[in-house]
PDB file of C-alpha atoms in Angstrom:
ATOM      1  CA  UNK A 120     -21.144 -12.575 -21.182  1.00 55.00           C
ATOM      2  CA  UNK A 121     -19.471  -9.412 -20.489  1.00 76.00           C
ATOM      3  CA  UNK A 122     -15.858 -10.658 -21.061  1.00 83.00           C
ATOM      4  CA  UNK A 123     -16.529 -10.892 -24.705  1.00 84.00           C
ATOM      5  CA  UNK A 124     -16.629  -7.227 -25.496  1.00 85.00           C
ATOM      6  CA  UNK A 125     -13.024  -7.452 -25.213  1.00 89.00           C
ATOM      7  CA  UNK A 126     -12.461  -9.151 -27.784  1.00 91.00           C
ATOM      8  CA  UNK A 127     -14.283  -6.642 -29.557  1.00 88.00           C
ATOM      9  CA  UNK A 128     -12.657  -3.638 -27.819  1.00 89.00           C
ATOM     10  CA  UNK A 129      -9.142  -5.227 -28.796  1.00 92.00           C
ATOM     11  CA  UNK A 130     -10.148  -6.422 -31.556  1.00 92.00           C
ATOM     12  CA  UNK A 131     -11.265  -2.451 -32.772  1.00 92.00           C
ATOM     13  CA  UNK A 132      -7.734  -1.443 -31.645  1.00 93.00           C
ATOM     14  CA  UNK A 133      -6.198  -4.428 -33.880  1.00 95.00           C
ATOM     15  CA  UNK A 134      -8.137  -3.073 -36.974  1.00 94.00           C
ATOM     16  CA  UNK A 135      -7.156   0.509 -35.948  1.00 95.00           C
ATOM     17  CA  UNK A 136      -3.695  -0.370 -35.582  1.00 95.00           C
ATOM     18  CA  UNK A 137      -2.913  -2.476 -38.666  1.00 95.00           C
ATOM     19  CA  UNK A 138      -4.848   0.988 -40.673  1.00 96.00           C
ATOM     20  CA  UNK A 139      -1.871   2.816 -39.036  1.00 96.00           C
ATOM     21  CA  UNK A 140       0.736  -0.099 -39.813  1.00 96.00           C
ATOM     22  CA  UNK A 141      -0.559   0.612 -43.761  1.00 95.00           C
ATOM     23  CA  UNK A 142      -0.611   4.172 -43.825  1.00 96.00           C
ATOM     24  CA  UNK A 143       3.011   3.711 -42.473  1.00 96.00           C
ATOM     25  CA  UNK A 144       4.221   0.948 -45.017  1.00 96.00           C
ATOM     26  CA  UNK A 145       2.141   3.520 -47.832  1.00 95.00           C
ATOM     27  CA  UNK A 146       4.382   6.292 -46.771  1.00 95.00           C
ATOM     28  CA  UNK A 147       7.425   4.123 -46.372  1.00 95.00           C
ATOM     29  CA  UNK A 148       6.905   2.887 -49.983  1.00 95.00           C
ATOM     30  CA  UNK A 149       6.357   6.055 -51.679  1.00 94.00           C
ATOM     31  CA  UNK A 150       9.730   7.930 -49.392  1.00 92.00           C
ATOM     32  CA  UNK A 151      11.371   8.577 -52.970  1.00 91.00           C
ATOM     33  CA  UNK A 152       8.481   8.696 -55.500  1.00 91.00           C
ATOM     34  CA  UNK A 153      10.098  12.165 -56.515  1.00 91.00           C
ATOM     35  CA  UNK A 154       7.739  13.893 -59.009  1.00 91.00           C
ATOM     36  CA  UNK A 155       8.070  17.330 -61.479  1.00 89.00           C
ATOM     37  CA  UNK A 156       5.229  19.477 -59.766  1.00 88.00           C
ATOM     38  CA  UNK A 157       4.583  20.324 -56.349  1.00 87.00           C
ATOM     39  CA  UNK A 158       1.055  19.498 -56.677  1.00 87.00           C
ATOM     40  CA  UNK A 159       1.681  15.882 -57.733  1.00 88.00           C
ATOM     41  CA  UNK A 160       4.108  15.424 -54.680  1.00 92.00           C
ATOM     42  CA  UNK A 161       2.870  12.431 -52.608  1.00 93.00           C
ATOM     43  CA  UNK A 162       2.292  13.807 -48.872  1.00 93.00           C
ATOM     44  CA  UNK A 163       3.014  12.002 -45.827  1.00 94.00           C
ATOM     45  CA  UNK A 164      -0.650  10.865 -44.487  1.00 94.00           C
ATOM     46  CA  UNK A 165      -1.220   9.517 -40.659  1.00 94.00           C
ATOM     47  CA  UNK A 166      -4.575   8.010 -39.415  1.00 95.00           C
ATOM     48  CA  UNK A 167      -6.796  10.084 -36.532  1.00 94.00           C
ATOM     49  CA  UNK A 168      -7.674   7.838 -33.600  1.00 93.00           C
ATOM     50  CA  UNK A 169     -10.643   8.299 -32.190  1.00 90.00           C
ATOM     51  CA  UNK A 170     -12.612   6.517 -29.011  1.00 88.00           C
ATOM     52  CA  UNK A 171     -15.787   4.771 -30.063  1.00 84.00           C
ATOM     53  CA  UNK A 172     -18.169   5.265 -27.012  1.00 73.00           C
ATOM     54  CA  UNK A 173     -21.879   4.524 -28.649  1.00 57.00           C
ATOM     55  CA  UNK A 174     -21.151   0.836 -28.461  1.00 52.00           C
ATOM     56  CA  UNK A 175     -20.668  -0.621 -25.590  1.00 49.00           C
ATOM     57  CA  UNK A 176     -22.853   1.333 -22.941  1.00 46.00           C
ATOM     58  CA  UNK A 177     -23.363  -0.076 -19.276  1.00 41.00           C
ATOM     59  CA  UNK A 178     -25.674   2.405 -18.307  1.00 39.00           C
ATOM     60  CA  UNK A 179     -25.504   6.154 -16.766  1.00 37.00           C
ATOM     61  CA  UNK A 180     -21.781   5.548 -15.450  1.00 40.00           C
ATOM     62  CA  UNK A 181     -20.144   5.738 -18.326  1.00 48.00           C
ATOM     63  CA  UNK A 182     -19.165   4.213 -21.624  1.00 60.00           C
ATOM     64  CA  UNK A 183     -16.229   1.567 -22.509  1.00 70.00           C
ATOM     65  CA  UNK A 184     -15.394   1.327 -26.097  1.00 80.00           C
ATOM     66  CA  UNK A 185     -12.839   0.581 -28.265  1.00 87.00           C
ATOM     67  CA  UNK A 186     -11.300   2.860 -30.753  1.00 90.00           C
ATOM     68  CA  UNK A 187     -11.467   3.725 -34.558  1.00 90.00           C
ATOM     69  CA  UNK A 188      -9.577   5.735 -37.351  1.00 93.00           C
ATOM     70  CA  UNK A 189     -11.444   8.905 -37.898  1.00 93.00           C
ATOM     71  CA  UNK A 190      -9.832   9.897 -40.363  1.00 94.00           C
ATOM     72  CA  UNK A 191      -6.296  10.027 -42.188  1.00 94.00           C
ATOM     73  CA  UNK A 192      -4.819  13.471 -42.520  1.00 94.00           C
ATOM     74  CA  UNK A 193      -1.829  14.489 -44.751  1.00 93.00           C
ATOM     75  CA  UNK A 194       1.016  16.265 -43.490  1.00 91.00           C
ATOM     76  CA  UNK A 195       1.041  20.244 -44.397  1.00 91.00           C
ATOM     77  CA  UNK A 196       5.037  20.521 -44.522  1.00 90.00           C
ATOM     78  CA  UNK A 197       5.981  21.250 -47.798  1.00 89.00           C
ATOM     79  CA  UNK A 198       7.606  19.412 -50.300  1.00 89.00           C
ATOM     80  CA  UNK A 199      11.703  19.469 -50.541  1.00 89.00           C
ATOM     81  CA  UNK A 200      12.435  21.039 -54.039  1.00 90.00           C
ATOM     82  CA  UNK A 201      16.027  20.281 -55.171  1.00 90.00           C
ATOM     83  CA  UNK A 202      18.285  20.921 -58.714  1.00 92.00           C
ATOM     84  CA  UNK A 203      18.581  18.426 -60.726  1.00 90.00           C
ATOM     85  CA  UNK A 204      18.262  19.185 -64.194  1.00 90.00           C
ATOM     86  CA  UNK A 205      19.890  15.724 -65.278  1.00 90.00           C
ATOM     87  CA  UNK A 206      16.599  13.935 -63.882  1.00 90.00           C
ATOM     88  CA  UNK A 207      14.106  13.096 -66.710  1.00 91.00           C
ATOM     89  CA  UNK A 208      11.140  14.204 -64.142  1.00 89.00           C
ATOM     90  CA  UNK A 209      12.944  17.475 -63.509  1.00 89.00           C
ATOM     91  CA  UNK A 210      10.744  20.599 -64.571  1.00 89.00           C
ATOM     92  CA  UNK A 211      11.222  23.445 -66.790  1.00 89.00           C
ATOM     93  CA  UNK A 212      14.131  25.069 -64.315  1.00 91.00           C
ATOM     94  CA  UNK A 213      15.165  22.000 -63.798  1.00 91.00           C
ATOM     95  CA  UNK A 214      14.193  21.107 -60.293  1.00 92.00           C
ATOM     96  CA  UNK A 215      12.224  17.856 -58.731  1.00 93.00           C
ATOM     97  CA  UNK A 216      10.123  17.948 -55.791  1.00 93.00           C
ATOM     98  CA  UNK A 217      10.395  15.002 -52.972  1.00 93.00           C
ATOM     99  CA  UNK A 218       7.837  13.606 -50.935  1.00 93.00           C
ATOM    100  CA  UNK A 219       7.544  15.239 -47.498  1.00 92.00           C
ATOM    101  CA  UNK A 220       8.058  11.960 -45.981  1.00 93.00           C
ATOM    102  CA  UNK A 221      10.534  11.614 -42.404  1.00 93.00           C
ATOM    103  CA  UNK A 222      11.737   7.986 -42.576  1.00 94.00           C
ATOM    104  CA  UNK A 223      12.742   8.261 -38.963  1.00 95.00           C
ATOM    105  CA  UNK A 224       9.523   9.339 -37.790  1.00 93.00           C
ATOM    106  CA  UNK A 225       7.613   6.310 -40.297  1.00 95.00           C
ATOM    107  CA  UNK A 226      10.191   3.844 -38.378  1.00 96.00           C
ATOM    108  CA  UNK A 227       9.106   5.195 -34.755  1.00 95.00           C
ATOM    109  CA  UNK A 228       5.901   4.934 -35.846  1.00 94.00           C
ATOM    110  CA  UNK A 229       5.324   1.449 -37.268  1.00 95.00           C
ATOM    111  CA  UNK A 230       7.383  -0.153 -34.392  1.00 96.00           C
ATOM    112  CA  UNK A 231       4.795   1.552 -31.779  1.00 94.00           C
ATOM    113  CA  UNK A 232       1.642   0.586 -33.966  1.00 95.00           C
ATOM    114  CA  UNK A 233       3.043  -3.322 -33.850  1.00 95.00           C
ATOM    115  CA  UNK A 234       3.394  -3.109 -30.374  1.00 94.00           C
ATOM    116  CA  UNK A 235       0.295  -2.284 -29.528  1.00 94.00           C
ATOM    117  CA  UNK A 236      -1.330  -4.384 -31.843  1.00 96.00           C
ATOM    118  CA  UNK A 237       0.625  -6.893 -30.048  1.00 95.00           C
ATOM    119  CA  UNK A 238      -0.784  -5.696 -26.634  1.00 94.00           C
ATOM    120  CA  UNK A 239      -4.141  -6.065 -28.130  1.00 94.00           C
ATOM    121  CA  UNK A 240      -3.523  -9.468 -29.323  1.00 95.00           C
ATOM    122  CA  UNK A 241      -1.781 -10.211 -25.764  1.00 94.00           C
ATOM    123  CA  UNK A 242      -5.402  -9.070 -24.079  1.00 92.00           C
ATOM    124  CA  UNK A 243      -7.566 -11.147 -26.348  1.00 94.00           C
ATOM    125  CA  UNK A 244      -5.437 -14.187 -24.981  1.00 94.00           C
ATOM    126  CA  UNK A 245      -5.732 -13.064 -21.720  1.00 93.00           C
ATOM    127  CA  UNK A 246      -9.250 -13.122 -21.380  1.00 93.00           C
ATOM    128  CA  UNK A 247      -9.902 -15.881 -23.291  1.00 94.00           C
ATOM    129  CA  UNK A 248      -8.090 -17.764 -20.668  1.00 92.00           C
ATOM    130  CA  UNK A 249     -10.560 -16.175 -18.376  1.00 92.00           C
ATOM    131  CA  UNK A 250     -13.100 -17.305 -20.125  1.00 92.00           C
ATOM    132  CA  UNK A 251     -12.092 -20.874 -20.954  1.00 92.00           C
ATOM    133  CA  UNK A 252     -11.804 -21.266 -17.202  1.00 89.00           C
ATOM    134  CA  UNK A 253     -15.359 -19.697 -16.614  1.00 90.00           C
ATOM    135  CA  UNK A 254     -16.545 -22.433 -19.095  1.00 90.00           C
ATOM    136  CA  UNK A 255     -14.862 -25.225 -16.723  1.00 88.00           C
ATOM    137  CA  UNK A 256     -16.894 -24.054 -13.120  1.00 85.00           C
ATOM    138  CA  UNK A 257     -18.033 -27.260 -11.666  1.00 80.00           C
ATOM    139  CA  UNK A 258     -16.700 -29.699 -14.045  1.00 77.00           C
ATOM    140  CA  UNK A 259     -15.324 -30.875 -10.603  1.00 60.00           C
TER     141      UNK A 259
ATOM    142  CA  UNK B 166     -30.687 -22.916   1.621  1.00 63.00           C
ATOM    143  CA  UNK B 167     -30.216 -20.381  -1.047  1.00 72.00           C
ATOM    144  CA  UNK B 168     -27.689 -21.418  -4.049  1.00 71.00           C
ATOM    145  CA  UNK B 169     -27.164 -17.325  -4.045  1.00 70.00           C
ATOM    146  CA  UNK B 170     -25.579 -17.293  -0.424  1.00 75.00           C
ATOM    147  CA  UNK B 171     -23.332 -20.493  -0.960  1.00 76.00           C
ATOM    148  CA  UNK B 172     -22.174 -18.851  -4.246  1.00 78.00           C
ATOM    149  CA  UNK B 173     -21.846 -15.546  -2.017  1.00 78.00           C
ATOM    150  CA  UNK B 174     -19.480 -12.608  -2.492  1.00 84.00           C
ATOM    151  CA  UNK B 175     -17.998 -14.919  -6.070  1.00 85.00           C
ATOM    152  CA  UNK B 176     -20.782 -13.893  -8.628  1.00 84.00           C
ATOM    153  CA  UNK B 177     -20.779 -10.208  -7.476  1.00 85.00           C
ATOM    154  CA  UNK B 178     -17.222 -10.361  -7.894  1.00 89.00           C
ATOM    155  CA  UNK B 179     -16.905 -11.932 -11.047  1.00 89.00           C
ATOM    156  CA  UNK B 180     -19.287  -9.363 -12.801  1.00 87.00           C
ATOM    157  CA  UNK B 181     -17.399  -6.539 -11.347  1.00 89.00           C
ATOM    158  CA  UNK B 182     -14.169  -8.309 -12.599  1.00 91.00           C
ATOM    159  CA  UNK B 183     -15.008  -8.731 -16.149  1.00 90.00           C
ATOM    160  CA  UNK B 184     -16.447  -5.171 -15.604  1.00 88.00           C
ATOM    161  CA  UNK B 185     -13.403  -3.988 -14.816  1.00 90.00           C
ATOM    162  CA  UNK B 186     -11.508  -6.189 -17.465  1.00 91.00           C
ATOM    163  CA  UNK B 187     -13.234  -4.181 -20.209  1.00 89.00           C
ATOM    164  CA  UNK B 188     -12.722  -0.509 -18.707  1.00 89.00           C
ATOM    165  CA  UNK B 189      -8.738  -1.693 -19.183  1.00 92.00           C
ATOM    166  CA  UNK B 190      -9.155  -3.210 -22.337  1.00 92.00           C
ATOM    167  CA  UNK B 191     -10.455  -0.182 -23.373  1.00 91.00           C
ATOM    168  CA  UNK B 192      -7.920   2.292 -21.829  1.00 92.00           C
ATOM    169  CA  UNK B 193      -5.164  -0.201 -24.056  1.00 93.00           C
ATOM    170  CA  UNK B 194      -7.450   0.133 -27.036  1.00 92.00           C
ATOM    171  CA  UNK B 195      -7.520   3.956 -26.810  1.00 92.00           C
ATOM    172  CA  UNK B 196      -3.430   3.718 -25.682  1.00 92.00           C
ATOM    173  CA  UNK B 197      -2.601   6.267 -28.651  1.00 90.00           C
ATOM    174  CA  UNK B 198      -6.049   8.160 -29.115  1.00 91.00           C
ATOM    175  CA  UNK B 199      -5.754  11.955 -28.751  1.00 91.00           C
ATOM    176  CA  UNK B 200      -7.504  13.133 -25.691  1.00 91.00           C
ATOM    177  CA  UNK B 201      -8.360  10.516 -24.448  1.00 91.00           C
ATOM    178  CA  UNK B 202      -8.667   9.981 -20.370  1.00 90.00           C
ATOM    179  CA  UNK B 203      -7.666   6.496 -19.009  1.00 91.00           C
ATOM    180  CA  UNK B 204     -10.646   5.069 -16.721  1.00 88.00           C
ATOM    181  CA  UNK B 205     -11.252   3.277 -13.898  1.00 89.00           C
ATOM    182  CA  UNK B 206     -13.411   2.371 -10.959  1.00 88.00           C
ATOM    183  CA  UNK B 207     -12.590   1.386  -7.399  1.00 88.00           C
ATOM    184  CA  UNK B 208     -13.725  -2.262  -6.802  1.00 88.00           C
ATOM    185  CA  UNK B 209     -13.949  -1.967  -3.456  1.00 87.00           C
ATOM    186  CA  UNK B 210     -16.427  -0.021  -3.076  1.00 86.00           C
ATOM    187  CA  UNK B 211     -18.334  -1.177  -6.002  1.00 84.00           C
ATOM    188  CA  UNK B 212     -18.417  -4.801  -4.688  1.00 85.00           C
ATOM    189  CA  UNK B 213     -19.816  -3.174  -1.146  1.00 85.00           C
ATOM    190  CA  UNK B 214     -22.364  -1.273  -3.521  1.00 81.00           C
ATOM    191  CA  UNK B 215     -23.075  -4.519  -5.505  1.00 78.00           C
ATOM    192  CA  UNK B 216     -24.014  -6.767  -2.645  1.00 78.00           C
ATOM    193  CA  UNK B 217     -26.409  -4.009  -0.221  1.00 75.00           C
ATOM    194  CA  UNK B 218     -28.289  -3.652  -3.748  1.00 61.00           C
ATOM    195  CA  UNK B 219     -28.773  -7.466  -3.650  1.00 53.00           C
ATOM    196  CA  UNK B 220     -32.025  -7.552  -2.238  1.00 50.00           C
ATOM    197  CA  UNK B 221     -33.132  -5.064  -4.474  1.00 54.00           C
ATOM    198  CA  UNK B 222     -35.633  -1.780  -3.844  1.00 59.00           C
ATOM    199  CA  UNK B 223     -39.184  -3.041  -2.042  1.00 62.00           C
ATOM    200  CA  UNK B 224     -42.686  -2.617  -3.979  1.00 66.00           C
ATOM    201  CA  UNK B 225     -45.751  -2.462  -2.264  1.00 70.00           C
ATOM    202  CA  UNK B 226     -48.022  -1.011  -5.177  1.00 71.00           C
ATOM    203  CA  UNK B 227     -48.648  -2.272  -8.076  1.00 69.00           C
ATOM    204  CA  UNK B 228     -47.596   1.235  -9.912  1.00 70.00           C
ATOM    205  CA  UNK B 229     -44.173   1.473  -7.563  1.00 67.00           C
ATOM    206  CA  UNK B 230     -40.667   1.590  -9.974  1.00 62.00           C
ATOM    207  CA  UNK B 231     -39.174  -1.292  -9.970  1.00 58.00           C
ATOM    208  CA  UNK B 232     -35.408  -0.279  -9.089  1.00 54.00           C
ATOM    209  CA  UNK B 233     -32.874  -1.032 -11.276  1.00 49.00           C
ATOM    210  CA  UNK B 234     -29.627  -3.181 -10.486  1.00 48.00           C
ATOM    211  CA  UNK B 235     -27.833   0.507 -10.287  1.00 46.00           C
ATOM    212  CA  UNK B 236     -25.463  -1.625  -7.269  1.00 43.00           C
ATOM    213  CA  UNK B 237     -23.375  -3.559  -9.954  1.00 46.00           C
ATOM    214  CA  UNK B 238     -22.587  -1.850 -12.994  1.00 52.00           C
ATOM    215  CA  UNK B 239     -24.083   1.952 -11.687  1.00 55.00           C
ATOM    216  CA  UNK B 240     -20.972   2.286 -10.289  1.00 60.00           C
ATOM    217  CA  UNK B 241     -19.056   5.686 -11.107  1.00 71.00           C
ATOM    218  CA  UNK B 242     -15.777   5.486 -13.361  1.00 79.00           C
ATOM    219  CA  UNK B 243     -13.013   7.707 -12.487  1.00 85.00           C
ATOM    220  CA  UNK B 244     -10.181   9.047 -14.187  1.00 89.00           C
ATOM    221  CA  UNK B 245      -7.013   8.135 -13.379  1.00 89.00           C
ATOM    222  CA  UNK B 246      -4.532  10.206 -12.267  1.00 90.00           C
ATOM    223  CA  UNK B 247      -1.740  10.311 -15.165  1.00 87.00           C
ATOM    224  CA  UNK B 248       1.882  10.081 -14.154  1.00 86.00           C
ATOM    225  CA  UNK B 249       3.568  11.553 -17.277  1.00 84.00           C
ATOM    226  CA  UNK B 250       0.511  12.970 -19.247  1.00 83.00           C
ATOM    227  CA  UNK B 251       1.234  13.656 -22.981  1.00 88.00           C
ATOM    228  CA  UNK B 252       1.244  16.199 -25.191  1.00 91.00           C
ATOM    229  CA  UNK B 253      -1.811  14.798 -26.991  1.00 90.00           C
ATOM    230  CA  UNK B 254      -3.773  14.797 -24.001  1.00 91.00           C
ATOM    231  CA  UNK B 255      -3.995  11.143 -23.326  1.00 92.00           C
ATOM    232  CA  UNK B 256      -3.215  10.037 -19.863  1.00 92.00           C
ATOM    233  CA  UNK B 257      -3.207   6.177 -20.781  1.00 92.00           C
ATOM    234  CA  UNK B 258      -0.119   4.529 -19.151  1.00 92.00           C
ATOM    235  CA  UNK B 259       0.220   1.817 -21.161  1.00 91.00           C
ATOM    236  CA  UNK B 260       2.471  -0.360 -18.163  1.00 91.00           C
ATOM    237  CA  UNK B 261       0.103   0.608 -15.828  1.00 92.00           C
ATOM    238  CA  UNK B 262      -2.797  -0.698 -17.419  1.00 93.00           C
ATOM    239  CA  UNK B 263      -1.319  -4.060 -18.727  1.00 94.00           C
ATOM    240  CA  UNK B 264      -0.223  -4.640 -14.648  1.00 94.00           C
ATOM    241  CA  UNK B 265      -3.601  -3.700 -13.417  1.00 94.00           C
ATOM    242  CA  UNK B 266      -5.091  -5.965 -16.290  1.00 95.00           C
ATOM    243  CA  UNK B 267      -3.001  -9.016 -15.703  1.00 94.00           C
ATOM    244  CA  UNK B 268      -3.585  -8.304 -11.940  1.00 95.00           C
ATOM    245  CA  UNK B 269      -7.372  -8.355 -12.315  1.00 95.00           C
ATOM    246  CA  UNK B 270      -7.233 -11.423 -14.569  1.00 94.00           C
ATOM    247  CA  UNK B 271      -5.430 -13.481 -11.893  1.00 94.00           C
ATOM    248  CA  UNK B 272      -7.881 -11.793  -9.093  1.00 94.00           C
ATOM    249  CA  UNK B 273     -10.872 -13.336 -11.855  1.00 94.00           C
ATOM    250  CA  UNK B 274      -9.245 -16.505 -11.976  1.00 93.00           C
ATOM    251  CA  UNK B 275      -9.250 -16.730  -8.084  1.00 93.00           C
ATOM    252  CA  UNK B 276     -12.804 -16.101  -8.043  1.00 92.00           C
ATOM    253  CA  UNK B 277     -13.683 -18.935 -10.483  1.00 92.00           C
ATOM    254  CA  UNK B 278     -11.458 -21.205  -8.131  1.00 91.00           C
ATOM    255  CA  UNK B 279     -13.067 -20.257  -4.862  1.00 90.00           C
ATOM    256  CA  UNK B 280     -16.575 -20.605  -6.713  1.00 89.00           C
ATOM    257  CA  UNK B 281     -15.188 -24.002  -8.068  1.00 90.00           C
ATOM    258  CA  UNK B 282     -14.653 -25.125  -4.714  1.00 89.00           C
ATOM    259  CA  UNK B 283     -17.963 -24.378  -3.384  1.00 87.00           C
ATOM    260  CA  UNK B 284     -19.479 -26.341  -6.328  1.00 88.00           C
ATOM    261  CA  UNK B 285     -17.235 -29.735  -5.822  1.00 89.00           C
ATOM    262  CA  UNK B 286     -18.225 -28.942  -1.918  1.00 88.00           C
ATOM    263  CA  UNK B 287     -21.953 -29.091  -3.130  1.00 87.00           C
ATOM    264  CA  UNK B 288     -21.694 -32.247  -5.526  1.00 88.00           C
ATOM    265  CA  UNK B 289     -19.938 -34.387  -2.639  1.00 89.00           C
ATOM    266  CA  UNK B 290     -22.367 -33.500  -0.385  1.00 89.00           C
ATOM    267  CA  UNK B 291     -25.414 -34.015  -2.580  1.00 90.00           C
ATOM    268  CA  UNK B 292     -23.562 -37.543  -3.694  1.00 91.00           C
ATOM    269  CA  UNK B 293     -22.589 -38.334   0.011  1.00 88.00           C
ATOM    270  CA  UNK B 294     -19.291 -39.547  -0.613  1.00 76.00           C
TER     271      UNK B 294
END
């Protein structure tokens, strides 16, 4: 029964989704974890979506498949240094360094990762109304 | 008669239809994948191709290839045609793709109530009521 694989496509998207709805609440969380060295500065991370095609293969025509996180890359933009030499984490010249972290961006970003889980979670309804009414053909 | 004629056009359609219901689901899966190209077939055509190939190709040796039920799921996806492409290169329109979904659900759900009909035809007859 075909219409199953989407509940697995979807149901790849939901996984890949809620990764990005973590690495979100991760970077969220850790918006002010100020540190004393550049080096120990957390960096903003985001996950790396890629199509799964090996799955899911109806021949020579081409591939459906859902999707997966490749991989979760940190952001390159450097860390914020500021003065504060009243801070107890404050370094030598008495400067901190804050996390590279855009709040506004993390917002945008988690409300369009629950959205589209909630498409995904919309689709797996969807066909298993199609299916339950497969299941019912000639019940009269 | 032949239970595949009363059930007709319906079973073609219905495998082309779920077909088709997982080329969108995966187009909304792969929504926000980078590079990715949204998919898609005509069913049309592929419904015309799925019942010629019915009969299936004709052996006469023993050694001929048996051919393969290319008709139904051979047929070619396309890519769609993006209306506001992004900057990541995917060209998945996420409206678009929930409308044709919901649109091919309800064109499924037809199917399985024109094929439902055929069957209570077929049990009233064979009861004679």
């Amino acid at each position: 029964m075909s219409l199953l694989n989407v509940f697995n496509i979807s149901g790849t998207a939901m996984s890949a989704q809620s990764v990005r709805l973590n690495v979100t609440a991760s970077n969220m969380a850790n918006a002010d974890a100020i540190s004393s060295s550049i080096d120990k500065t957390y960096k903003a991370r985001q996950p790396v979506f890629q199509t799964i095609l090996n799955d899911f293969n109806f021949g020579d025509s081409g591939t459906v498949g859902g999707v997966r996180v490749a991989g979760i890359v940190e952001s390159q933009v450097p860390a914020s240094k500021e003065y504060q030499p009243g801070n107890p984490l404050a370094d030598e010249e008495g400067y901190i360094y804050r996390p590279n972290v855009n709040i506004i961006e993390e917002m945008a970003n988690m409300i369009a990762a629950s959205r589209n889980y909630q498409t995904n979670v919309e689709m797996v309804n969807a066909s298993k109304k199609m299916l339950t009414e497969t299941l019912g053909i000639g019940r009269g | 008669m032949n239970l595949n004629n009363v059930f007709g056009i319906y079973a073609n359609a219905m495998n082309l239809r779920t077909h088709r219901a997982e080329v969108l689901a995966t187009n909304i899966a792969n929504a926000e994948t980078p590079n990715y190209l949204a998919r898609d077939f005509d069913f049309g055509s592929a419904l015309e191709g799925a019942m010629e190939d019915r009969s299936g190709m004709i052996t006469t040796q023993a050694n001929h290839i048996q051919g393969g039920d290319e008709g139904l799921m051979g047929q070619d996806l396309m890519y769609r045609l993006p209306e506001q492409p992004s900057i990541d290169g995917n060209t998945v329109d996420l409206q678009t793709e929930r409308a044709e979904f919901t649109k091919n659900a309800m064109q499924y759900q037809a199917s399985v109530r024109f094929l439902n009909g055929k069957v209570s035809g077929l049990l009233s007859a064979i009861r004679g009521e």
